[in-house]
PDB file of C-alpha atoms in Angstrom:
ATOM      1  CA  MET V  17      -0.062   0.260  -0.150  1.00  0.00           C
ATOM      2  CA  THR V  18       1.006   3.791  -0.147  1.00  0.00           C
ATOM      3  CA  LEU V  19       2.264   5.190   2.251  1.00  0.00           C
ATOM      4  CA  SER V  20      -1.088   6.892   2.608  1.00  0.00           C
ATOM      5  CA  ARG V  21      -1.349   5.965   6.692  1.00  0.00           C
ATOM      6  CA  ARG V  22       1.000   7.555   9.081  1.00  0.00           C
ATOM      7  CA  ARG V  23       1.901   5.482  12.074  1.00  0.00           C
ATOM      8  CA  PHE V  24       0.719   6.803  15.756  1.00  0.00           C
ATOM      9  CA  LEU V  25       0.175   6.567  19.629  1.00  0.00           C
ATOM     10  CA  GLN V  26       3.478   4.510  18.693  1.00  0.00           C
ATOM     11  CA  MET V  27       5.271   2.994  21.766  1.00  0.00           C
ATOM     12  CA  THR V  28       8.717   3.575  22.580  1.00  0.00           C
ATOM     13  CA  GLY V  29      10.581   0.203  23.447  1.00  0.00           C
ATOM     14  CA  SER V  30      13.687   0.072  25.724  1.00  0.00           C
ATOM     15  CA  GLY V  31      15.949   0.062  22.734  1.00  0.00           C
ATOM     16  CA  ALA V  32      14.667   1.946  20.647  1.00  0.00           C
ATOM     17  CA  LEU V  33      15.950   5.078  20.528  1.00  0.00           C
ATOM     18  CA  ALA V  34      19.606   4.033  20.932  1.00  0.00           C
ATOM     19  CA  GLY V  35      18.704   1.653  17.489  1.00  0.00           C
ATOM     20  CA  ALA V  36      17.348   5.599  15.942  1.00  0.00           C
ATOM     21  CA  LEU V  37      20.648   6.738  15.387  1.00  0.00           C
ATOM     22  CA  GLY V  38      21.654   5.416  11.864  1.00  0.00           C
ATOM     23  CA  TRP V  39      18.496   6.807   9.980  1.00  0.00           C
ATOM     24  CA  PRO V  40      17.902   7.684   6.977  1.00  0.00           C
ATOM     25  CA  ALA V  41      16.193  11.198   6.184  1.00  0.00           C
ATOM     26  CA  LEU V  42      15.592  13.505   3.371  1.00  0.00           C
ATOM     27  CA  SER V  43      16.857  16.498   4.827  1.00  0.00           C
ATOM     28  CA  MET V  44      15.725  19.980   2.564  1.00  0.00           C
ATOM     29  CA  ALA V  45      17.229  22.413   4.525  1.00  0.00           C
ATOM     30  CA  GLN V  46      16.368  26.493   3.405  1.00  0.00           C
ATOM     31  CA  ASN V  47      18.557  28.654   1.028  1.00  0.00           C
ATOM     32  CA  GLY V  48      19.605  31.410   2.681  1.00  0.00           C
ATOM     33  CA  GLN V  49      20.935  33.850   5.637  1.00  0.00           C
ATOM     34  CA  GLY V  50      20.544  32.770   9.262  1.00  0.00           C
ATOM     35  CA  THR V  51      21.097  30.384  11.820  1.00  0.00           C
ATOM     36  CA  PRO V  52      21.289  26.682  10.799  1.00  0.00           C
ATOM     37  CA  ILE V  53      18.301  25.147  12.944  1.00  0.00           C
ATOM     38  CA  GLY V  54      16.846  21.405  12.532  1.00  0.00           C
ATOM     39  CA  MET V  55      13.504  20.129  12.522  1.00  0.00           C
ATOM     40  CA  GLN V  56      12.525  16.572  12.376  1.00  0.00           C
ATOM     41  CA  ALA V  57       8.946  15.588  11.485  1.00  0.00           C
ATOM     42  CA  SER V  58       7.121  12.530  12.752  1.00  0.00           C
ATOM     43  CA  TRP V  59       6.020  10.656   9.016  1.00  0.00           C
ATOM     44  CA  VAL V  60       6.772  11.576   5.488  1.00  0.00           C
ATOM     45  CA  ASN V  61       5.800  14.843   3.711  1.00  0.00           C
ATOM     46  CA  ASP V  62       1.904  15.704   3.873  1.00  0.00           C
ATOM     47  CA  ALA V  63      -0.039  18.460   5.160  1.00  0.00           C
ATOM     48  CA  GLU V  64      -0.246  17.439   8.244  1.00  0.00           C
ATOM     49  CA  PHE V  65       3.064  19.330   7.777  1.00  0.00           C
ATOM     50  CA  LEU V  66       2.082  21.609   5.560  1.00  0.00           C
ATOM     51  CA  GLY V  67       2.365  24.976   8.021  1.00  0.00           C
ATOM     52  CA  TYR V  68       6.038  24.567   8.172  1.00  0.00           C
ATOM     53  CA  ILE V  69       6.713  24.970   4.897  1.00  0.00           C
ATOM     54  CA  VAL V  70       4.498  27.367   4.011  1.00  0.00           C
ATOM     55  CA  ALA V  71       6.634  29.488   6.774  1.00  0.00           C
ATOM     56  CA  ARG V  72       9.851  28.489   5.443  1.00  0.00           C
ATOM     57  CA  HIS V  73       8.205  29.820   1.182  1.00  0.00           C
ATOM     58  CA  LYS V  74       7.123  32.878   2.873  1.00  0.00           C
ATOM     59  CA  GLY V  75      10.388  33.487   4.531  1.00  0.00           C
ATOM     60  CA  PHE V  76       8.795  33.565   7.720  1.00  0.00           C
ATOM     61  CA  TYR V  77      12.256  31.923   9.348  1.00  0.00           C
ATOM     62  CA  ALA V  78      14.963  34.034   7.443  1.00  0.00           C
ATOM     63  CA  ASP V  79      12.356  37.127   8.655  1.00  0.00           C
ATOM     64  CA  GLN V  80      13.466  35.834  12.582  1.00  0.00           C
ATOM     65  CA  GLY V  81      17.091  35.133  11.104  1.00  0.00           C
ATOM     66  CA  LEU V  82      17.035  31.610  10.795  1.00  0.00           C
ATOM     67  CA  SER V  83      17.316  28.786   8.261  1.00  0.00           C
ATOM     68  CA  LEU V  84      15.582  25.716   8.421  1.00  0.00           C
ATOM     69  CA  ASP V  85      16.546  22.118   7.678  1.00  0.00           C
ATOM     70  CA  TYR V  86      13.882  20.376   7.500  1.00  0.00           C
ATOM     71  CA  ARG V  87      13.564  16.077   7.512  1.00  0.00           C
ATOM     72  CA  SER V  88      10.617  13.584   7.281  1.00  0.00           C
ATOM     73  CA  GLY V  89      10.051  11.084   8.936  1.00  0.00           C
ATOM     74  CA  GLY V  90       8.677   7.420   8.156  1.00  0.00           C
ATOM     75  CA  PRO V  91       7.902   4.427   8.954  1.00  0.00           C
ATOM     76  CA  ASP V  92      11.421   3.512  10.491  1.00  0.00           C
ATOM     77  CA  VAL V  93      12.007   6.779  12.320  1.00  0.00           C
ATOM     78  CA  ILE V  94      11.941   7.702  15.807  1.00  0.00           C
ATOM     79  CA  PRO V  95      11.678  11.638  16.134  1.00  0.00           C
ATOM     80  CA  GLU V  96      13.240  11.407  19.413  1.00  0.00           C
ATOM     81  CA  GLY V  97      16.136   9.974  18.650  1.00  0.00           C
ATOM     82  CA  ALA V  98      17.138  12.526  15.663  1.00  0.00           C
ATOM     83  CA  LEU V  99      17.011  14.857  19.188  1.00  0.00           C
ATOM     84  CA  LEU V 100      18.839  12.526  20.911  1.00  0.00           C
ATOM     85  CA  SER V 101      21.359  12.053  18.789  1.00  0.00           C
ATOM     86  CA  ASN V 102      22.211  15.907  17.904  1.00  0.00           C
ATOM     87  CA  ARG V 103      20.556  15.195  14.254  1.00  0.00           C
ATOM     88  CA  ALA V 104      18.078  17.524  14.924  1.00  0.00           C
ATOM     89  CA  GLU V 105      16.970  20.647  17.746  1.00  0.00           C
ATOM     90  CA  ILE V 106      13.251  19.785  17.547  1.00  0.00           C
ATOM     91  CA  ALA V 107      11.025  16.890  16.495  1.00  0.00           C
ATOM     92  CA  LEU V 108       7.862  16.943  16.377  1.00  0.00           C
ATOM     93  CA  THR V 109       6.804  13.442  18.180  1.00  0.00           C
ATOM     94  CA  THR V 110       3.409  11.519  19.945  1.00  0.00           C
ATOM     95  CA  VAL V 111       3.386  12.692  23.531  1.00  0.00           C
ATOM     96  CA  GLU V 112       3.099   8.695  24.692  1.00  0.00           C
ATOM     97  CA  SER V 113       6.300   7.783  22.968  1.00  0.00           C
ATOM     98  CA  THR V 114       8.178  11.280  24.447  1.00  0.00           C
ATOM     99  CA  LEU V 115       6.812  11.296  28.382  1.00  0.00           C
ATOM    100  CA  LYS V 116       7.576   7.034  28.458  1.00  0.00           C
ATOM    101  CA  ALA V 117      11.144   7.515  26.659  1.00  0.00           C
ATOM    102  CA  VAL V 118      11.756   9.869  30.055  1.00  0.00           C
ATOM    103  CA  THR V 119       9.693   8.436  32.535  1.00  0.00           C
ATOM    104  CA  GLN V 120      11.264   5.050  31.685  1.00  0.00           C
ATOM    105  CA  GLN V 121      14.902   5.433  29.614  1.00  0.00           C
ATOM    106  CA  GLY V 122      15.397   8.948  31.370  1.00  0.00           C
ATOM    107  CA  ALA V 123      15.445  10.706  28.312  1.00  0.00           C
ATOM    108  CA  PRO V 124      16.287  14.357  28.783  1.00  0.00           C
ATOM    109  CA  LEU V 125      13.990  15.582  26.746  1.00  0.00           C
ATOM    110  CA  VAL V 126      10.889  18.661  27.540  1.00  0.00           C
ATOM    111  CA  ILE V 127       8.058  19.686  25.353  1.00  0.00           C
ATOM    112  CA  ILE V 128       7.483  23.220  24.448  1.00  0.00           C
ATOM    113  CA  GLY V 129       4.154  23.198  22.251  1.00  0.00           C
ATOM    114  CA  THR V 130       2.303  20.877  20.660  1.00  0.00           C
ATOM    115  CA  GLN V 131       0.703  21.611  16.879  1.00  0.00           C
ATOM    116  CA  TYR V 132      -2.197  19.429  17.506  1.00  0.00           C
ATOM    117  CA  GLN V 133      -4.813  20.497  20.441  1.00  0.00           C
ATOM    118  CA  LYS V 134      -6.940  17.781  19.993  1.00  0.00           C
ATOM    119  CA  ASN V 135      -5.019  14.186  18.935  1.00  0.00           C
ATOM    120  CA  PRO V 136      -6.768  12.882  15.706  1.00  0.00           C
ATOM    121  CA  ALA V 137      -6.865   9.634  16.230  1.00  0.00           C
ATOM    122  CA  GLY V 138     -10.477   8.645  16.486  1.00  0.00           C
ATOM    123  CA  ILE V 139     -12.926   5.435  15.502  1.00  0.00           C
ATOM    124  CA  VAL V 140     -14.336   5.684  12.186  1.00  0.00           C
ATOM    125  CA  SER V 141     -17.457   3.800  10.598  1.00  0.00           C
ATOM    126  CA  LEU V 142     -20.043   3.676   7.671  1.00  0.00           C
ATOM    127  CA  ALA V 143     -22.640   6.207   7.632  1.00  0.00           C
ATOM    128  CA  SER V 144     -24.448   3.093   6.712  1.00  0.00           C
ATOM    129  CA  ASN V 145     -23.591   1.053   9.528  1.00  0.00           C
ATOM    130  CA  PRO V 146     -23.091   4.795  11.664  1.00  0.00           C
ATOM    131  CA  ILE V 147     -20.407   4.459  15.261  1.00  0.00           C
ATOM    132  CA  GLU V 148     -20.986   7.715  16.487  1.00  0.00           C
ATOM    133  CA  LYS V 149     -20.447   7.244  20.498  1.00  0.00           C
ATOM    134  CA  PRO V 150     -18.161   5.032  22.378  1.00  0.00           C
ATOM    135  CA  GLU V 151     -21.463   3.359  23.852  1.00  0.00           C
ATOM    136  CA  ASP V 152     -22.682   2.500  20.012  1.00  0.00           C
ATOM    137  CA  LEU V 153     -19.546   0.024  20.320  1.00  0.00           C
ATOM    138  CA  VAL V 154     -21.155  -2.673  22.689  1.00  0.00           C
ATOM    139  CA  GLY V 155     -21.691  -5.905  20.686  1.00  0.00           C
ATOM    140  CA  LYS V 156     -19.685  -4.568  17.937  1.00  0.00           C
ATOM    141  CA  VAL V 157     -16.352  -4.935  16.192  1.00  0.00           C
ATOM    142  CA  LEU V 158     -13.612  -2.676  16.150  1.00  0.00           C
ATOM    143  CA  ALA V 159      -9.619  -3.158  14.085  1.00  0.00           C
ATOM    144  CA  VAL V 160      -7.642  -1.188  16.223  1.00  0.00           C
ATOM    145  CA  PRO V 161      -4.056  -1.328  16.053  1.00  0.00           C
ATOM    146  CA  PRO V 162      -1.321  -3.287  18.211  1.00  0.00           C
ATOM    147  CA  VAL V 163      -0.026  -0.893  19.256  1.00  0.00           C
ATOM    148  CA  ASN V 164      -2.714   1.530  20.529  1.00  0.00           C
ATOM    149  CA  ARG V 165      -5.196  -1.206  22.551  1.00  0.00           C
ATOM    150  CA  LEU V 166      -4.254  -0.214  25.763  1.00  0.00           C
ATOM    151  CA  ALA V 167      -5.836   4.122  24.795  1.00  0.00           C
ATOM    152  CA  VAL V 168      -8.756   2.282  23.169  1.00  0.00           C
ATOM    153  CA  GLU V 169      -9.421   0.626  26.261  1.00  0.00           C
ATOM    154  CA  ALA V 170      -8.489   3.331  28.315  1.00  0.00           C
ATOM    155  CA  MET V 171     -11.805   4.971  26.618  1.00  0.00           C
ATOM    156  CA  LEU V 172     -14.249   2.685  26.760  1.00  0.00           C
ATOM    157  CA  GLU V 173     -13.526   2.142  30.671  1.00  0.00           C
ATOM    158  CA  ALA V 174     -13.443   6.234  30.849  1.00  0.00           C
ATOM    159  CA  ASN V 175     -17.104   6.148  29.566  1.00  0.00           C
ATOM    160  CA  GLY V 176     -17.864   2.880  32.077  1.00  0.00           C
ATOM    161  CA  ILE V 177     -17.547   0.757  29.097  1.00  0.00           C
ATOM    162  CA  SER V 178     -15.818  -2.851  29.931  1.00  0.00           C
ATOM    163  CA  PRO V 179     -13.223  -3.875  26.546  1.00  0.00           C
ATOM    164  CA  ASP V 180     -14.768  -7.234  27.096  1.00  0.00           C
ATOM    165  CA  ASP V 181     -17.525  -6.050  25.553  1.00  0.00           C
ATOM    166  CA  VAL V 182     -16.180  -4.746  22.310  1.00  0.00           C
ATOM    167  CA  ARG V 183     -14.705  -7.248  20.258  1.00  0.00           C
ATOM    168  CA  ILE V 184     -11.061  -5.981  19.224  1.00  0.00           C
ATOM    169  CA  VAL V 185      -9.085  -7.279  16.278  1.00  0.00           C
ATOM    170  CA  PRO V 186      -6.363  -6.020  14.399  1.00  0.00           C
ATOM    171  CA  TYR V 187      -6.152  -3.374  12.201  1.00  0.00           C
ATOM    172  CA  ALA V 188      -3.453  -2.243   9.428  1.00  0.00           C
ATOM    173  CA  TYR V 189      -4.348   1.149   8.779  1.00  0.00           C
ATOM    174  CA  ASP V 190      -6.689  -0.200   5.311  1.00  0.00           C
ATOM    175  CA  PRO V 191     -10.151   0.493   5.075  1.00  0.00           C
ATOM    176  CA  THR V 192     -11.115  -2.113   2.991  1.00  0.00           C
ATOM    177  CA  PRO V 193     -12.149  -4.453   5.779  1.00  0.00           C
ATOM    178  CA  LEU V 194     -14.391  -1.285   7.426  1.00  0.00           C
ATOM    179  CA  LEU V 195     -15.960  -0.946   3.409  1.00  0.00           C
ATOM    180  CA  LYS V 196     -16.389  -5.246   2.939  1.00  0.00           C
ATOM    181  CA  GLY V 197     -18.372  -4.936   6.258  1.00  0.00           C
ATOM    182  CA  GLU V 198     -15.966  -7.065   7.824  1.00  0.00           C
ATOM    183  CA  ILE V 199     -15.519  -5.412  10.531  1.00  0.00           C
ATOM    184  CA  ASP V 200     -17.990  -2.326  12.436  1.00  0.00           C
ATOM    185  CA  ALA V 201     -14.864   0.558  13.108  1.00  0.00           C
ATOM    186  CA  SER V 202     -11.134   1.272  13.326  1.00  0.00           C
ATOM    187  CA  LEU V 203      -9.242   3.260  15.201  1.00  0.00           C
ATOM    188  CA  ASP V 204      -7.685   5.682  12.585  1.00  0.00           C
ATOM    189  CA  PHE V 205      -6.378   9.313  11.744  1.00  0.00           C
ATOM    190  CA  VAL V 206      -9.842  11.188  10.986  1.00  0.00           C
ATOM    191  CA  THR V 207      -8.410  13.874   8.651  1.00  0.00           C
ATOM    192  CA  ASN V 208      -7.598  11.159   6.085  1.00  0.00           C
ATOM    193  CA  VAL V 209     -10.083   7.948   5.724  1.00  0.00           C
ATOM    194  CA  PRO V 210     -13.149   9.529   5.327  1.00  0.00           C
ATOM    195  CA  TYR V 211     -11.238  10.729   1.975  1.00  0.00           C
ATOM    196  CA  THR V 212     -10.154   7.154   0.823  1.00  0.00           C
ATOM    197  CA  ILE V 213     -13.912   6.032   1.574  1.00  0.00           C
ATOM    198  CA  GLY V 214     -15.063   8.622  -0.122  1.00  0.00           C
ATOM    199  CA  LEU V 215     -13.562   7.686  -3.123  1.00  0.00           C
ATOM    200  CA  GLN V 216     -15.272   4.222  -2.738  1.00  0.00           C
ATOM    201  CA  GLY V 217     -18.615   6.248  -2.892  1.00  0.00           C
ATOM    202  CA  GLU V 218     -19.326   5.867   0.984  1.00  0.00           C
ATOM    203  CA  LYS V 219     -19.632   8.055   3.566  1.00  0.00           C
ATOM    204  CA  ALA V 220     -17.668   7.956   7.024  1.00  0.00           C
ATOM    205  CA  VAL V 221     -18.857   9.667   9.803  1.00  0.00           C
ATOM    206  CA  SER V 222     -15.876   9.472  13.108  1.00  0.00           C
ATOM    207  CA  PHE V 223     -16.005  10.909  16.386  1.00  0.00           C
ATOM    208  CA  LEU V 224     -12.504  11.699  18.657  1.00  0.00           C
ATOM    209  CA  LEU V 225     -10.656   9.751  21.281  1.00  0.00           C
ATOM    210  CA  TYR V 226      -9.983  12.775  22.836  1.00  0.00           C
ATOM    211  CA  ASP V 227     -13.508  14.307  22.574  1.00  0.00           C
ATOM    212  CA  HIS V 228     -14.479  10.661  24.824  1.00  0.00           C
ATOM    213  CA  GLY V 229     -12.130  10.171  28.070  1.00  0.00           C
ATOM    214  CA  PHE V 230      -8.624   9.896  26.075  1.00  0.00           C
ATOM    215  CA  PRO V 231      -7.469  13.176  25.781  1.00  0.00           C
ATOM    216  CA  VAL V 232      -3.686  13.244  25.215  1.00  0.00           C
ATOM    217  CA  PHE V 233      -2.369  15.958  22.227  1.00  0.00           C
ATOM    218  CA  ASN V 234      -0.399  15.066  19.032  1.00  0.00           C
ATOM    219  CA  ASP V 235       2.698  16.543  17.769  1.00  0.00           C
ATOM    220  CA  THR V 236       4.256  17.392  20.077  1.00  0.00           C
ATOM    221  CA  VAL V 237       6.676  19.946  19.972  1.00  0.00           C
ATOM    222  CA  VAL V 238      10.263  18.582  21.481  1.00  0.00           C
ATOM    223  CA  VAL V 239      13.801  19.117  22.808  1.00  0.00           C
ATOM    224  CA  THR V 240      16.605  18.308  24.793  1.00  0.00           C
ATOM    225  CA  ARG V 241      17.102  20.249  27.971  1.00  0.00           C
ATOM    226  CA  ASP V 242      20.297  21.238  26.713  1.00  0.00           C
ATOM    227  CA  THR V 243      19.129  22.586  23.307  1.00  0.00           C
ATOM    228  CA  LEU V 244      16.230  24.707  25.275  1.00  0.00           C
ATOM    229  CA  GLU V 245      19.000  26.088  27.576  1.00  0.00           C
ATOM    230  CA  THR V 246      21.533  26.531  25.188  1.00  0.00           C
ATOM    231  CA  ARG V 247      19.112  28.031  22.288  1.00  0.00           C
ATOM    232  CA  ARG V 248      16.450  29.198  23.625  1.00  0.00           C
ATOM    233  CA  ASP V 249      16.014  32.195  21.750  1.00  0.00           C
ATOM    234  CA  ASP V 250      15.871  30.294  18.752  1.00  0.00           C
ATOM    235  CA  LEU V 251      13.506  27.853  19.462  1.00  0.00           C
ATOM    236  CA  VAL V 252      11.458  31.086  20.053  1.00  0.00           C
ATOM    237  CA  ALA V 253      11.426  32.217  17.006  1.00  0.00           C
ATOM    238  CA  TRP V 254      10.716  28.837  15.491  1.00  0.00           C
ATOM    239  CA  LEU V 255       7.981  28.989  17.019  1.00  0.00           C
ATOM    240  CA  ARG V 256       7.143  32.379  16.168  1.00  0.00           C
ATOM    241  CA  ALA V 257       8.038  31.747  12.325  1.00  0.00           C
ATOM    242  CA  SER V 258       6.160  27.966  12.507  1.00  0.00           C
ATOM    243  CA  ARG V 259       2.876  29.829  14.124  1.00  0.00           C
ATOM    244  CA  GLN V 260       2.900  32.188  10.987  1.00  0.00           C
ATOM    245  CA  GLY V 261       3.423  30.007   8.881  1.00  0.00           C
ATOM    246  CA  TRP V 262       0.347  28.006  10.447  1.00  0.00           C
ATOM    247  CA  GLN V 263      -1.976  30.599  10.426  1.00  0.00           C
ATOM    248  CA  GLU V 264      -1.154  31.650   6.777  1.00  0.00           C
ATOM    249  CA  ASN V 265      -1.715  28.599   5.303  1.00  0.00           C
ATOM    250  CA  PHE V 266      -5.499  28.256   7.069  1.00  0.00           C
ATOM    251  CA  LYS V 267      -6.515  31.485   5.733  1.00  0.00           C
ATOM    252  CA  ASP V 268      -7.004  29.076   2.532  1.00  0.00           C
ATOM    253  CA  PRO V 269      -6.924  25.483   3.460  1.00  0.00           C
ATOM    254  CA  ALA V 270      -7.186  24.345  -0.511  1.00  0.00           C
ATOM    255  CA  TYR V 271      -4.599  27.308  -1.626  1.00  0.00           C
ATOM    256  CA  TYR V 272      -0.551  26.304  -1.022  1.00  0.00           C
ATOM    257  CA  PRO V 273      -1.478  21.969  -1.124  1.00  0.00           C
ATOM    258  CA  PRO V 274      -1.811  22.441  -5.349  1.00  0.00           C
ATOM    259  CA  LEU V 275       1.631  25.179  -4.589  1.00  0.00           C
ATOM    260  CA  PHE V 276       3.732  21.724  -4.054  1.00  0.00           C
ATOM    261  CA  ALA V 277       2.370  19.364  -5.893  1.00  0.00           C
ATOM    262  CA  ASP V 278       5.585  18.610  -7.404  1.00  0.00           C
ATOM    263  CA  SER V 279       7.910  19.902  -4.760  1.00  0.00           C
ATOM    264  CA  PHE V 280       7.231  18.527  -0.948  1.00  0.00           C
ATOM    265  CA  PHE V 281       4.579  16.347  -1.673  1.00  0.00           C
ATOM    266  CA  GLN V 282       5.773  14.382  -4.753  1.00  0.00           C
ATOM    267  CA  GLY V 283       6.243  10.532  -4.230  1.00  0.00           C
ATOM    268  CA  ASN V 284       4.051  10.331  -1.743  1.00  0.00           C
ATOM    269  CA  GLY V 285       1.080   8.204  -3.035  1.00  0.00           C
ATOM    270  CA  ARG V 286      -1.000  10.428  -2.576  1.00  0.00           C
ATOM    271  CA  SER V 287      -3.632  13.119  -4.762  1.00  0.00           C
ATOM    272  CA  ILE V 288      -3.593  17.067  -4.167  1.00  0.00           C
ATOM    273  CA  GLU V 289      -6.991  16.452  -3.737  1.00  0.00           C
ATOM    274  CA  ASN V 290      -6.360  14.543  -0.215  1.00  0.00           C
ATOM    275  CA  GLU V 291      -4.075  16.362   0.645  1.00  0.00           C
ATOM    276  CA  ILE V 292      -6.274  19.668   1.011  1.00  0.00           C
ATOM    277  CA  PHE V 293      -9.344  17.114   2.560  1.00  0.00           C
ATOM    278  CA  PHE V 294      -6.623  16.349   5.104  1.00  0.00           C
ATOM    279  CA  ASN V 295      -5.571  20.313   5.361  1.00  0.00           C
ATOM    280  CA  GLN V 296      -9.395  21.510   5.742  1.00  0.00           C
ATOM    281  CA  ALA V 297      -9.912  18.603   8.734  1.00  0.00           C
ATOM    282  CA  GLN V 298      -7.151  19.309  10.717  1.00  0.00           C
ATOM    283  CA  LYS V 299      -7.631  22.769  11.126  1.00  0.00           C
ATOM    284  CA  SER V 300     -10.319  22.753  13.807  1.00  0.00           C
ATOM    285  CA  LEU V 301      -7.983  20.757  15.544  1.00  0.00           C
ATOM    286  CA  ILE V 302      -4.802  22.768  15.515  1.00  0.00           C
ATOM    287  CA  GLU V 303      -6.245  26.123  15.879  1.00  0.00           C
ATOM    288  CA  SER V 304      -6.282  27.570  19.414  1.00  0.00           C
ATOM    289  CA  PRO V 305      -7.791  30.920  20.916  1.00  0.00           C
ATOM    290  CA  ASP V 306      -4.529  30.758  22.643  1.00  0.00           C
ATOM    291  CA  GLY V 307      -2.334  30.817  19.803  1.00  0.00           C
ATOM    292  CA  ILE V 308      -1.103  28.091  17.793  1.00  0.00           C
ATOM    293  CA  PHE V 309       0.921  25.701  19.473  1.00  0.00           C
ATOM    294  CA  SER V 310      -0.225  26.644  22.998  1.00  0.00           C
ATOM    295  CA  MET V 311      -1.531  24.156  25.901  1.00  0.00           C
ATOM    296  CA  ALA V 312      -3.471  25.577  28.784  1.00  0.00           C
ATOM    297  CA  GLU V 313      -2.702  24.113  31.884  1.00  0.00           C
ATOM    298  CA  SER V 314      -6.166  22.470  31.904  1.00  0.00           C
ATOM    299  CA  ASP V 315      -5.914  20.354  29.010  1.00  0.00           C
ATOM    300  CA  ILE V 316      -1.616  19.804  30.323  1.00  0.00           C
ATOM    301  CA  GLU V 317      -3.256  18.273  33.488  1.00  0.00           C
ATOM    302  CA  ARG V 318      -6.147  15.866  30.852  1.00  0.00           C
ATOM    303  CA  CYS V 319      -2.870  14.614  29.039  1.00  0.00           C
ATOM    304  CA  LEU V 320      -1.038  13.524  32.293  1.00  0.00           C
ATOM    305  CA  THR V 321      -4.080  11.911  33.711  1.00  0.00           C
ATOM    306  CA  ALA V 322      -4.715   9.596  30.452  1.00  0.00           C
ATOM    307  CA  LEU V 323      -1.735   9.149  30.374  1.00  0.00           C
ATOM    308  CA  GLU V 324      -1.732   7.358  33.323  1.00  0.00           C
ATOM    309  CA  ARG V 325      -4.112   5.324  32.568  1.00  0.00           C
ATOM    310  CA  ILE V 326      -1.650   3.607  30.412  1.00  0.00           C
ATOM    311  CA  GLY V 327       0.709   3.319  32.499  1.00  0.00           C
ATOM    312  CA  ILE V 328       2.855   6.096  31.654  1.00  0.00           C
ATOM    313  CA  GLN V 329       4.003   8.396  35.452  1.00  0.00           C
ATOM    314  CA  ALA V 330       4.957  12.052  33.371  1.00  0.00           C
ATOM    315  CA  SER V 331       4.076  15.032  35.069  1.00  0.00           C
ATOM    316  CA  ARG V 332       3.622  18.640  34.530  1.00  0.00           C
ATOM    317  CA  ASP V 333       7.722  19.527  34.590  1.00  0.00           C
ATOM    318  CA  ASN V 334       8.166  17.340  31.244  1.00  0.00           C
ATOM    319  CA  PHE V 335       5.903  20.839  30.121  1.00  0.00           C
ATOM    320  CA  ASP V 336       7.416  23.916  29.412  1.00  0.00           C
ATOM    321  CA  THR V 337       5.558  26.316  28.572  1.00  0.00           C
ATOM    322  CA  SER V 338       7.045  30.198  29.345  1.00  0.00           C
ATOM    323  CA  LEU V 339       8.372  30.242  25.131  1.00  0.00           C
ATOM    324  CA  LEU V 340       5.330  30.001  24.396  1.00  0.00           C
ATOM    325  CA  GLU V 341       4.402  32.739  26.982  1.00  0.00           C
ATOM    326  CA  GLU V 342       7.472  34.602  25.112  1.00  0.00           C
ATOM    327  CA  ILE V 343       5.289  35.221  21.858  1.00  0.00           C
ATOM    328  CA  ALA V 344       2.053  35.600  23.546  1.00  0.00           C
ATOM    329  CA  ALA V 345       4.402  38.897  25.173  1.00  0.00           C
TER     330      ALA V 345
END
């Protein structure tokens, strides 16, 4: 299958960070003057990362005195490994993998922002057999990637539903079983798979785990504590320019994807129409009244509580919101 699905909610194993030091990456360095700063994305080039490319295209990083070295991700890339091996100063990660690395492996990482206020992982079903809330899953067949089972079970239990009341089967990021009626729903990204389902003449309905008992961030902006100490001004500049890029992108979510069809998006296996759908679908999950990347104290607390339900004992000290406060000032 093409790279139309991303790995998400991945739990890092005990030896994964050490094994990430030799990963290959596509580096897209920005031409021009400025202090170099490396950014590791969490997946291959798609609309999930469009705000950063728009920011580079519009010269927002250059305006802040930076030259962005953007590195795409992929199925074998562990973003935290890029930080710990000094291949990048900034990485986008799943909050679960980062805080598991911090709490269980002692990784010196800190979260300074989040791209997605709401994680786009959700329960997807067909409108002809809709699953619109957790209670609708009782007695149904739900396909879940094995690495995400704990998160789904935590969501069910938060809604007073025993996981035993739902038949959970493995899922391989392919909506075909759903379209054939072999399963009733699947756990997937609501920003993407509904488009694929629509191509088959069906309509998808979905709900987010975030809205039903598992409120965690996604694409958290992570740095090492050393980088936070030694390159604080550059990190603030990156946050400011990146926020500008996302704001510009969301003025018209259909505008920028065609501009990068033969460059940033080339070879990712998806149509530009798919990228436009993705870009429009993610807008409400990224934007915040407090500004893109913001992390409200109440949301951090809810995220920590959700992670505790799946065995990750993190704390408020793993988040630093002071850089965001400088941007807002």
